[in-house]
CSV table of N, CA and C in Angstrom, one decimal:
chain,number,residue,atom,x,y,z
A,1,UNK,N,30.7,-1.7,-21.4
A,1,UNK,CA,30.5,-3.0,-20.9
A,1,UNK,C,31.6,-3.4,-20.1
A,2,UNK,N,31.6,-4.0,-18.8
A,2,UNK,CA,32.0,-4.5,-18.1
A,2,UNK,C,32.8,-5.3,-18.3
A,3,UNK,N,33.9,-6.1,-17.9
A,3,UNK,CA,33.7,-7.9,-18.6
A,3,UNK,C,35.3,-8.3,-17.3
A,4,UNK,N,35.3,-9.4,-17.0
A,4,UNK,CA,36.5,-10.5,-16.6
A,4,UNK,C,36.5,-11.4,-17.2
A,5,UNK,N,37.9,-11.3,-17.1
A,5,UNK,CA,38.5,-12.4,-17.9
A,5,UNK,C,38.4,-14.0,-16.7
A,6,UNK,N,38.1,-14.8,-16.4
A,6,UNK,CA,38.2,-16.0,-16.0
A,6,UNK,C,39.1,-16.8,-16.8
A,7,UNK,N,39.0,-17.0,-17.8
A,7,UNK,CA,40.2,-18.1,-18.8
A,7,UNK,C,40.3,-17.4,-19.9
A,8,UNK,N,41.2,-18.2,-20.7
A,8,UNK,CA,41.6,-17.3,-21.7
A,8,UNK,C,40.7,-17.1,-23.0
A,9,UNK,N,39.6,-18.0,-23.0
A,9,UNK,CA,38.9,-18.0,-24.0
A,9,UNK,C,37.3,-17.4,-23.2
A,10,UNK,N,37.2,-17.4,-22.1
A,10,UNK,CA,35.7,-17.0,-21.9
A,10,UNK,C,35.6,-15.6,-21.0
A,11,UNK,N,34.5,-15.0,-21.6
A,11,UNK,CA,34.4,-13.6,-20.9
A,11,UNK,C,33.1,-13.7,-20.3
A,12,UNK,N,32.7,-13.3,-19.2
A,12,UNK,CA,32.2,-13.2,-18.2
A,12,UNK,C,31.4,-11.8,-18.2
A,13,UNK,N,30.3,-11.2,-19.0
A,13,UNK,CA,29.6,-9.6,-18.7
A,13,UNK,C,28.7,-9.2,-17.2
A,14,UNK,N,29.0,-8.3,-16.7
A,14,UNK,CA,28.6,-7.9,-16.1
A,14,UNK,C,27.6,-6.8,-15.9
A,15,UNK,N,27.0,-6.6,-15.0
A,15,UNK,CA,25.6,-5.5,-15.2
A,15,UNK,C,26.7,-4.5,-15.2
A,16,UNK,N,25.8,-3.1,-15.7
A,16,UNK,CA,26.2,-2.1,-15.7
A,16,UNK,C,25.9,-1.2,-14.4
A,17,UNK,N,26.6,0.3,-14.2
A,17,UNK,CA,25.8,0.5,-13.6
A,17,UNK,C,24.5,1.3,-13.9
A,18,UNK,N,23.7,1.7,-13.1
A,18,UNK,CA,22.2,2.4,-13.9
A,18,UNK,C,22.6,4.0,-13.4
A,19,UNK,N,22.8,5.1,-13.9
A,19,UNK,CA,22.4,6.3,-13.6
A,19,UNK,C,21.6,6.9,-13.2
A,20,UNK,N,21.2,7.4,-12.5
A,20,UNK,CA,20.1,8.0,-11.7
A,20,UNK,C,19.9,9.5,-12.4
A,21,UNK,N,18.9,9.6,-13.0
A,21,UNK,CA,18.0,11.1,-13.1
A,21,UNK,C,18.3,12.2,-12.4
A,22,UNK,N,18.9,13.4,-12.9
A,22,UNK,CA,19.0,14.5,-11.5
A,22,UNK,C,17.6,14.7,-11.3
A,23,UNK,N,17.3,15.3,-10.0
A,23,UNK,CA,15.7,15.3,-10.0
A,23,UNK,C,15.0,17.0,-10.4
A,24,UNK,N,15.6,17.6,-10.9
A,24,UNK,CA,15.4,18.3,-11.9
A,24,UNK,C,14.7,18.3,-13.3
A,25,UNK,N,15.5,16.9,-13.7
A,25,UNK,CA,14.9,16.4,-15.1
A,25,UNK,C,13.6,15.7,-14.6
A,26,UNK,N,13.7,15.1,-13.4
A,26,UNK,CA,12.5,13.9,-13.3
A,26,UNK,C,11.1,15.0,-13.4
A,27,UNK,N,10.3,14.2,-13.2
A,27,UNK,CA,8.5,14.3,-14.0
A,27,UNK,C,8.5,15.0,-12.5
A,28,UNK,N,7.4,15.9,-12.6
A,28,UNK,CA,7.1,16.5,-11.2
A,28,UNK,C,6.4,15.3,-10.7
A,29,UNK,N,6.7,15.0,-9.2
A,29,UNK,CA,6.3,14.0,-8.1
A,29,UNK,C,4.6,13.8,-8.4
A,30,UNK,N,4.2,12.6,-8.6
A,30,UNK,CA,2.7,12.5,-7.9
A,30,UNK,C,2.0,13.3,-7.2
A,31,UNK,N,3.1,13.3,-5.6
A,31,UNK,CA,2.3,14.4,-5.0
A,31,UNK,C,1.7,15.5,-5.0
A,32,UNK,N,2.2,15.9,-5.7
A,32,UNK,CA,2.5,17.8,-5.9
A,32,UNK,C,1.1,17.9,-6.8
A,33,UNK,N,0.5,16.5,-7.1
A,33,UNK,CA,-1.0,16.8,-8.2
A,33,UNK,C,-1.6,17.1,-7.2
A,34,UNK,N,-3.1,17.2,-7.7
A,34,UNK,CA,-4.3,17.8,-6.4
A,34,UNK,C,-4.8,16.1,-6.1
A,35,UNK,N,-5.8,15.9,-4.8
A,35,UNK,CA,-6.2,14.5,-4.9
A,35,UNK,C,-7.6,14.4,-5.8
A,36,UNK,N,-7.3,13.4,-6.3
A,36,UNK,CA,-8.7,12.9,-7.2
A,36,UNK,C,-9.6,11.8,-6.7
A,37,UNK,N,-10.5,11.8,-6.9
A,37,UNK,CA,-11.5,11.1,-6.5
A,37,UNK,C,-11.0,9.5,-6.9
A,38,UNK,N,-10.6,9.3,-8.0
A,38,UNK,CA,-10.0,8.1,-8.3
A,38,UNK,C,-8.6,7.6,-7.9
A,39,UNK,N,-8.1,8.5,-7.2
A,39,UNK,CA,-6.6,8.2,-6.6
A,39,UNK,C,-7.1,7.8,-5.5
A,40,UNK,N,-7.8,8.2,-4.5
A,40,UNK,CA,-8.2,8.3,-3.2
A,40,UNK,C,-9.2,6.9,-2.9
A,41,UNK,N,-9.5,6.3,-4.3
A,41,UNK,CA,-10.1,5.0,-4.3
A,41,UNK,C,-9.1,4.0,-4.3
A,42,UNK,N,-8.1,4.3,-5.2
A,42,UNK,CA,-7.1,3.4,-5.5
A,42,UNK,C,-5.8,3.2,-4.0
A,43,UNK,N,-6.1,4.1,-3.0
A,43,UNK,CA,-5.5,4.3,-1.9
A,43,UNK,C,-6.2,3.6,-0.8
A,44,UNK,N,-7.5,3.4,-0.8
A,44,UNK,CA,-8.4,2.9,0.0
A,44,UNK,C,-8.8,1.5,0.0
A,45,UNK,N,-8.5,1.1,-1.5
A,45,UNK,CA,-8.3,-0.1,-1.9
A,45,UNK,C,-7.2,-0.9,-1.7
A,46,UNK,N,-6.0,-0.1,-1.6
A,46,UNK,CA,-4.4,-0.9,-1.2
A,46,UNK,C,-4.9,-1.4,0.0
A,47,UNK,N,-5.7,0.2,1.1
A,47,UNK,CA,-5.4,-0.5,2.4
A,47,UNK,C,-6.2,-1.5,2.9
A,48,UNK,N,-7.6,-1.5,2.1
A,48,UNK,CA,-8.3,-2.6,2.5
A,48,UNK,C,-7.9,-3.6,2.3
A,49,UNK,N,-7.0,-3.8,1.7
A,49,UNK,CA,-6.5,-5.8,1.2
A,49,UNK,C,-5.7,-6.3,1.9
A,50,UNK,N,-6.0,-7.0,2.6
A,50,UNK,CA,-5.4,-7.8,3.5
A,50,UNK,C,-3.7,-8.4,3.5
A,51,UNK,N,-3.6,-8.7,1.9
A,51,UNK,CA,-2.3,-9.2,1.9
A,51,UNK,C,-1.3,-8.1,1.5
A,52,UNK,N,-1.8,-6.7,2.0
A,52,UNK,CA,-0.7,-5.5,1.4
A,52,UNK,C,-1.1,-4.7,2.8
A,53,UNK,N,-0.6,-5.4,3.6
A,53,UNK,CA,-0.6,-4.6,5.3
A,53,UNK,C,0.3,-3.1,5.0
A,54,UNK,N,-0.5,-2.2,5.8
A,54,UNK,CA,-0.1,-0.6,5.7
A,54,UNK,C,0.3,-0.3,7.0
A,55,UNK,N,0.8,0.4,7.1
A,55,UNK,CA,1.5,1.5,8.3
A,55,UNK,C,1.7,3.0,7.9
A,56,UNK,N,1.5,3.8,8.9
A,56,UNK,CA,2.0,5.3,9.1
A,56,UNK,C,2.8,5.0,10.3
A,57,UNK,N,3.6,5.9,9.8
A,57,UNK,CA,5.0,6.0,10.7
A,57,UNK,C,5.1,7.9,10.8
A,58,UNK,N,5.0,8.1,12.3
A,58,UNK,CA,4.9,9.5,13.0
A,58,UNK,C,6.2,9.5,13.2
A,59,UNK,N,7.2,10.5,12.7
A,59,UNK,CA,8.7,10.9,12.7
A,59,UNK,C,8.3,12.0,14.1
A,60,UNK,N,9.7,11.8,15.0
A,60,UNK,CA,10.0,13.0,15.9
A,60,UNK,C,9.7,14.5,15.3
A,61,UNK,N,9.7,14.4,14.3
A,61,UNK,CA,9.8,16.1,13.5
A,61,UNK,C,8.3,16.5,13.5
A,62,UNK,N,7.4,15.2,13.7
A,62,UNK,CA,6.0,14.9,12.8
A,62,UNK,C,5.6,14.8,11.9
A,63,UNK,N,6.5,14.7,10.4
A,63,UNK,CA,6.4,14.2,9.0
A,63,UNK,C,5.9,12.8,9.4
A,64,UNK,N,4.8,12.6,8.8
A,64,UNK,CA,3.9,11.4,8.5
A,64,UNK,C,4.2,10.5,7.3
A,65,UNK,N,4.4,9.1,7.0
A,65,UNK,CA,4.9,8.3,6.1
A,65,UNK,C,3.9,7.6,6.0
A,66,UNK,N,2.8,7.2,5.0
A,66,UNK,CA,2.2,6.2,4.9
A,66,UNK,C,2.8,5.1,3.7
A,67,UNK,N,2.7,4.1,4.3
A,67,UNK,CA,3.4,3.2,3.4
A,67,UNK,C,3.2,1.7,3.4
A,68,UNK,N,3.3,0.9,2.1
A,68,UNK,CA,2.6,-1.1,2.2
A,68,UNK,C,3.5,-1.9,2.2
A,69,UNK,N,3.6,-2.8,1.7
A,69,UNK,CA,4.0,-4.0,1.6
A,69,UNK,C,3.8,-4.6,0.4
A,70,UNK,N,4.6,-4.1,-0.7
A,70,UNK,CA,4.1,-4.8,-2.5
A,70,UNK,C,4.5,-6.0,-2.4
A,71,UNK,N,3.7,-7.1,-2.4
A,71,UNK,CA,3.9,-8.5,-2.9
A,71,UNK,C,4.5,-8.6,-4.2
A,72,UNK,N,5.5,-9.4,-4.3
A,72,UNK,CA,6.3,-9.9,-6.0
A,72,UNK,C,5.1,-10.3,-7.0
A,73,UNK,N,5.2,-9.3,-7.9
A,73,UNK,CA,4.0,-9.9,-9.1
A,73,UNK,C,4.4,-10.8,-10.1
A,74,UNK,N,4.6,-12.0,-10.6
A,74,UNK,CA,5.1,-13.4,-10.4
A,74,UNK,C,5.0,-12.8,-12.0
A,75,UNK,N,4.4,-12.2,-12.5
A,75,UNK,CA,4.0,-11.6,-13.9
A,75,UNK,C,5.6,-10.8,-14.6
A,76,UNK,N,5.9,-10.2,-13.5
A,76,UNK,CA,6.9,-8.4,-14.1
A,76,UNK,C,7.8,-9.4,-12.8
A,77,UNK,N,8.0,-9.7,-11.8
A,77,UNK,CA,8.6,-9.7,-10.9
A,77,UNK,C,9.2,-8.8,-10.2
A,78,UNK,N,8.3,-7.8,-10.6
A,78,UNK,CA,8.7,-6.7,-9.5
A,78,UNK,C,7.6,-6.5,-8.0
A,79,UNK,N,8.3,-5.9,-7.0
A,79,UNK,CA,7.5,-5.6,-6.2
A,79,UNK,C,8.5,-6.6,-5.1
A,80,UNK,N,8.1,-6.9,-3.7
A,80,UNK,CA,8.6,-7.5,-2.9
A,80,UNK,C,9.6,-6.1,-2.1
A,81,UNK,N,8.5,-4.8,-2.1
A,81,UNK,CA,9.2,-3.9,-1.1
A,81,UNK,C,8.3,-2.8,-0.7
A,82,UNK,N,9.1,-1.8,0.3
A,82,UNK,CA,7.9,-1.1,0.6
A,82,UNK,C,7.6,0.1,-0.5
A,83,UNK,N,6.0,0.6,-0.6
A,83,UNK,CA,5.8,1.7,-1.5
A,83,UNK,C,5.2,2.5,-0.2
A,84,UNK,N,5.3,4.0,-0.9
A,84,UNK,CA,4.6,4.5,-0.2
A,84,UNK,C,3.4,5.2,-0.8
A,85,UNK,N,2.5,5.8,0.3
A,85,UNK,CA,1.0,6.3,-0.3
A,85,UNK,C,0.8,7.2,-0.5
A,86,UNK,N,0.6,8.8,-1.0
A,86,UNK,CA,0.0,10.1,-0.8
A,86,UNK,C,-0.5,10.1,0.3
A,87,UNK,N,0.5,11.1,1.1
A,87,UNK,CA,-0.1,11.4,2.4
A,87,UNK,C,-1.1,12.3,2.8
A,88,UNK,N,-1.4,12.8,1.8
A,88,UNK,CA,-2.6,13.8,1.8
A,88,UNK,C,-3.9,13.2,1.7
A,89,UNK,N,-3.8,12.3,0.5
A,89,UNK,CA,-5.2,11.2,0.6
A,89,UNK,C,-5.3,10.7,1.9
A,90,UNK,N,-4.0,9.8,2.3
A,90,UNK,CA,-4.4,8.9,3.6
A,90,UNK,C,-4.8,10.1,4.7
A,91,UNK,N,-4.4,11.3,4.8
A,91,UNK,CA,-5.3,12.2,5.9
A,91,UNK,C,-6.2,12.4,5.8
A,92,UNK,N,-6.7,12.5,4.6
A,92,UNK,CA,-7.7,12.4,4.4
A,92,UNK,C,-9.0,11.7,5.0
A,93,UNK,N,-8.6,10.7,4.7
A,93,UNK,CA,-9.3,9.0,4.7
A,93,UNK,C,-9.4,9.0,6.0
A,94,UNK,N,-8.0,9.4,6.9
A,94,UNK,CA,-8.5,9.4,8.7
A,94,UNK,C,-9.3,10.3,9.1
A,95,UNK,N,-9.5,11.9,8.8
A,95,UNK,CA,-10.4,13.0,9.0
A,95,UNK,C,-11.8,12.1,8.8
A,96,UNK,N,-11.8,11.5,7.7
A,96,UNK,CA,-13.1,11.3,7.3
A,96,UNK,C,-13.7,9.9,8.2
A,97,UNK,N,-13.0,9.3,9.2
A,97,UNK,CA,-13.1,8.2,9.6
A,97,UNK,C,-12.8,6.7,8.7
A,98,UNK,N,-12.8,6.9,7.4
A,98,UNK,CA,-12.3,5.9,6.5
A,98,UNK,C,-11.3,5.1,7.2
A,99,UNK,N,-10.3,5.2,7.4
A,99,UNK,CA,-9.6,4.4,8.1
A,99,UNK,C,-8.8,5.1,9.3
A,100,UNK,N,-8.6,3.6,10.5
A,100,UNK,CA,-8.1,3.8,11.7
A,100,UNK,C,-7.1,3.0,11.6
A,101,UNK,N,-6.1,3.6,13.0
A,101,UNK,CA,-4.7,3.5,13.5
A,101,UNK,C,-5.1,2.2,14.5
A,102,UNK,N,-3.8,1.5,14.4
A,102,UNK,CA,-3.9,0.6,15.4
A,102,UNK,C,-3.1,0.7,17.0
A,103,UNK,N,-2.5,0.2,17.5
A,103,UNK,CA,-1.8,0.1,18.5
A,103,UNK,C,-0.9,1.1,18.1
A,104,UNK,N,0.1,1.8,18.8
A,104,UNK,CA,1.2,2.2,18.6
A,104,UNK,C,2.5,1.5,18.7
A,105,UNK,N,3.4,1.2,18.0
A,105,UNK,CA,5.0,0.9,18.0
A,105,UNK,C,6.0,1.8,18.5
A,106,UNK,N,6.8,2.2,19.5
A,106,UNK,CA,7.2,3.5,19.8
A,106,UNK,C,8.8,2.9,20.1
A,107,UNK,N,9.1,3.9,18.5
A,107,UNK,CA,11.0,4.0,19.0
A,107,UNK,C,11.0,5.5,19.3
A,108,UNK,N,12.6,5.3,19.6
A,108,UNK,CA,13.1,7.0,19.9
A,108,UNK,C,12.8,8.1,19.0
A,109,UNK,N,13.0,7.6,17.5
A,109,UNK,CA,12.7,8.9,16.7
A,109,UNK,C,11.2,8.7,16.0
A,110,UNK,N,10.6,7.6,16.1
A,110,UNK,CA,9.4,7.1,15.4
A,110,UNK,C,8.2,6.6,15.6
A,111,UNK,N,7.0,6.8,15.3
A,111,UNK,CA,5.8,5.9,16.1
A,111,UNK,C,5.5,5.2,15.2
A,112,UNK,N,5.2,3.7,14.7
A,112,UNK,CA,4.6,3.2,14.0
A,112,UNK,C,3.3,2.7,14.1
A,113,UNK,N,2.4,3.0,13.3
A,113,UNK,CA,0.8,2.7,13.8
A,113,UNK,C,0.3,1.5,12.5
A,114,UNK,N,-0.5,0.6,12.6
A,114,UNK,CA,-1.1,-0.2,11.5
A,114,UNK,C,-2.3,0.6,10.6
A,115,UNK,N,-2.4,0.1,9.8
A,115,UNK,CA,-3.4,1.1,9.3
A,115,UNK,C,-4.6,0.1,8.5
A,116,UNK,N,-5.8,0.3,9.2
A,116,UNK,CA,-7.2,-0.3,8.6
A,116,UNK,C,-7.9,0.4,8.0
A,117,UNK,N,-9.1,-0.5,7.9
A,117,UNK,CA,-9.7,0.6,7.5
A,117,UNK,C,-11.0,0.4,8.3
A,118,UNK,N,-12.0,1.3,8.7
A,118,UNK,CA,-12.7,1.9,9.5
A,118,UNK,C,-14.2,0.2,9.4
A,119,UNK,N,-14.3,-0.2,10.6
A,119,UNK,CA,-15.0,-1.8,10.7
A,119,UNK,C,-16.7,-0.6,10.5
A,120,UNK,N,-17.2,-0.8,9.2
A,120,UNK,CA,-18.5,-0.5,9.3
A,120,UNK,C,-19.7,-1.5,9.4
A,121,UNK,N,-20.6,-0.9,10.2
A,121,UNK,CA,-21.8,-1.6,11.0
A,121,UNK,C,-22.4,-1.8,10.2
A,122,UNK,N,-23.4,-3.0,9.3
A,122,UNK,CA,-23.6,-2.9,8.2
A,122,UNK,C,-25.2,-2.8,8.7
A,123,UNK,N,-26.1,-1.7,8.0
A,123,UNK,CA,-27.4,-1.4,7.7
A,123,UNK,C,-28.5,-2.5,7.7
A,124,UNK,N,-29.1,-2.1,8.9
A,124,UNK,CA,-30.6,-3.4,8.6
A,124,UNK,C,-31.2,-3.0,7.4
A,125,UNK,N,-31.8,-4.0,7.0
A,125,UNK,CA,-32.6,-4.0,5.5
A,125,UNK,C,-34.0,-3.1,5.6
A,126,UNK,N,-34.0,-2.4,4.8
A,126,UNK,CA,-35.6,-1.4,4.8
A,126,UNK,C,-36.4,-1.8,5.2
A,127,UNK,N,-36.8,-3.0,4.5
A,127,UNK,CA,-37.4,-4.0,4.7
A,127,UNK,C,-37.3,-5.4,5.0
A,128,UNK,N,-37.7,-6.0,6.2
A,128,UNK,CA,-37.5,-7.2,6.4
A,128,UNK,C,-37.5,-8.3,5.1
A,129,UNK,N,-36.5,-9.3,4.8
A,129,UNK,CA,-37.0,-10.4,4.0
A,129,UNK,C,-37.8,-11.4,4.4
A,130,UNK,N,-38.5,-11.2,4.2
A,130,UNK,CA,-39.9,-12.5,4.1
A,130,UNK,C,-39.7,-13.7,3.1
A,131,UNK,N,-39.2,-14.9,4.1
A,131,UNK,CA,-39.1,-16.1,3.5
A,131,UNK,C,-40.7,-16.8,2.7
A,132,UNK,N,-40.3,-17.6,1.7
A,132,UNK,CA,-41.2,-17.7,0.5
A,132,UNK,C,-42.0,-19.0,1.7
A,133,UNK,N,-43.4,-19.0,1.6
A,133,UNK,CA,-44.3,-20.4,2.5
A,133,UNK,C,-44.0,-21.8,1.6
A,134,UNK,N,-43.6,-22.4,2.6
A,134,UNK,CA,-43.8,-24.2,2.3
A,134,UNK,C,-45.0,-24.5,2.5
A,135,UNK,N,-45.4,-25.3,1.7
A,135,UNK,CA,-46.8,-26.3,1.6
A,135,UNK,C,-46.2,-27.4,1.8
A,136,UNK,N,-46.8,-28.1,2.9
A,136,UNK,CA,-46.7,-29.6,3.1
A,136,UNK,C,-47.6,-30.0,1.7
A,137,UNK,N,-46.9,-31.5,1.4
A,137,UNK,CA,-47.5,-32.5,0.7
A,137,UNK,C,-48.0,-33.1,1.3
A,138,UNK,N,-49.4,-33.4,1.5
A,138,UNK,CA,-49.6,-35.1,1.9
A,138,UNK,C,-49.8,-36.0,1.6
């Protein structure tokens, strides 16, 4: 534990610091699983929500970053930064037309693109709906 002295009767604790995991010990990466049908929903669902805006960012090298915008969950108080997504899903998702790129952002080493998701034309009805007949009263 930490501590300053300020006066002679009060001590003042300070955070510690936090150690970092060699990444040896750490859990093998998310990515490195296969994609699941349930991950690839829960990736399609970040990007459809309006208030968790996405981007892929094209590096000079061509490594691909997809990544959001976590709103603070008022709950845990975490969040309020960027996460990123399995980039294999989100290629996914573009092969398949699921979601499109917006405009391009273009620095020297970087492209940044918006990321939607794909505006589908929604299906006329098999069948027409037939409104129910009014009878006049007289």
């Amino acid at each position: 534990m930490l501590a300053t002295v300020d006066r002679s009767t009060t001590l003042v604790d300070l955070p510690t610091v936090r150690r970092r995991r060699a990444r040896a010990a750490a859990a093998p990466s998310p990515a490195a699983a296969p994609a699941s049908p349930g991950t690839t929903a829960d990736v399609l669902r970040i990007i459809a929500d309006p208030r968790t805006p996405t981007y892929v960012t094209v590096f000079a090298s061509g490594r691909r970053r997809y990544s959001y915008w976590r709103p603070i969950d008022p709950a845990t108080g975490t969040g309020g930064c960027y996460a990123a997504l399995p980039t294999a899903e989100c290629d996914e998702l573009q092969a398949s037309g699921r979601i499109t790129l917006g405009e391009p952002v273009v620095d020297p080493n970087r492209t940044t693109y918006r990321v939607r998701t794909a505006a589908r034309v929604p299906q006329a009805p098999a069948r027409p709906a037939v409104a129910p007949e009014r009878r006049r009263v007289a």
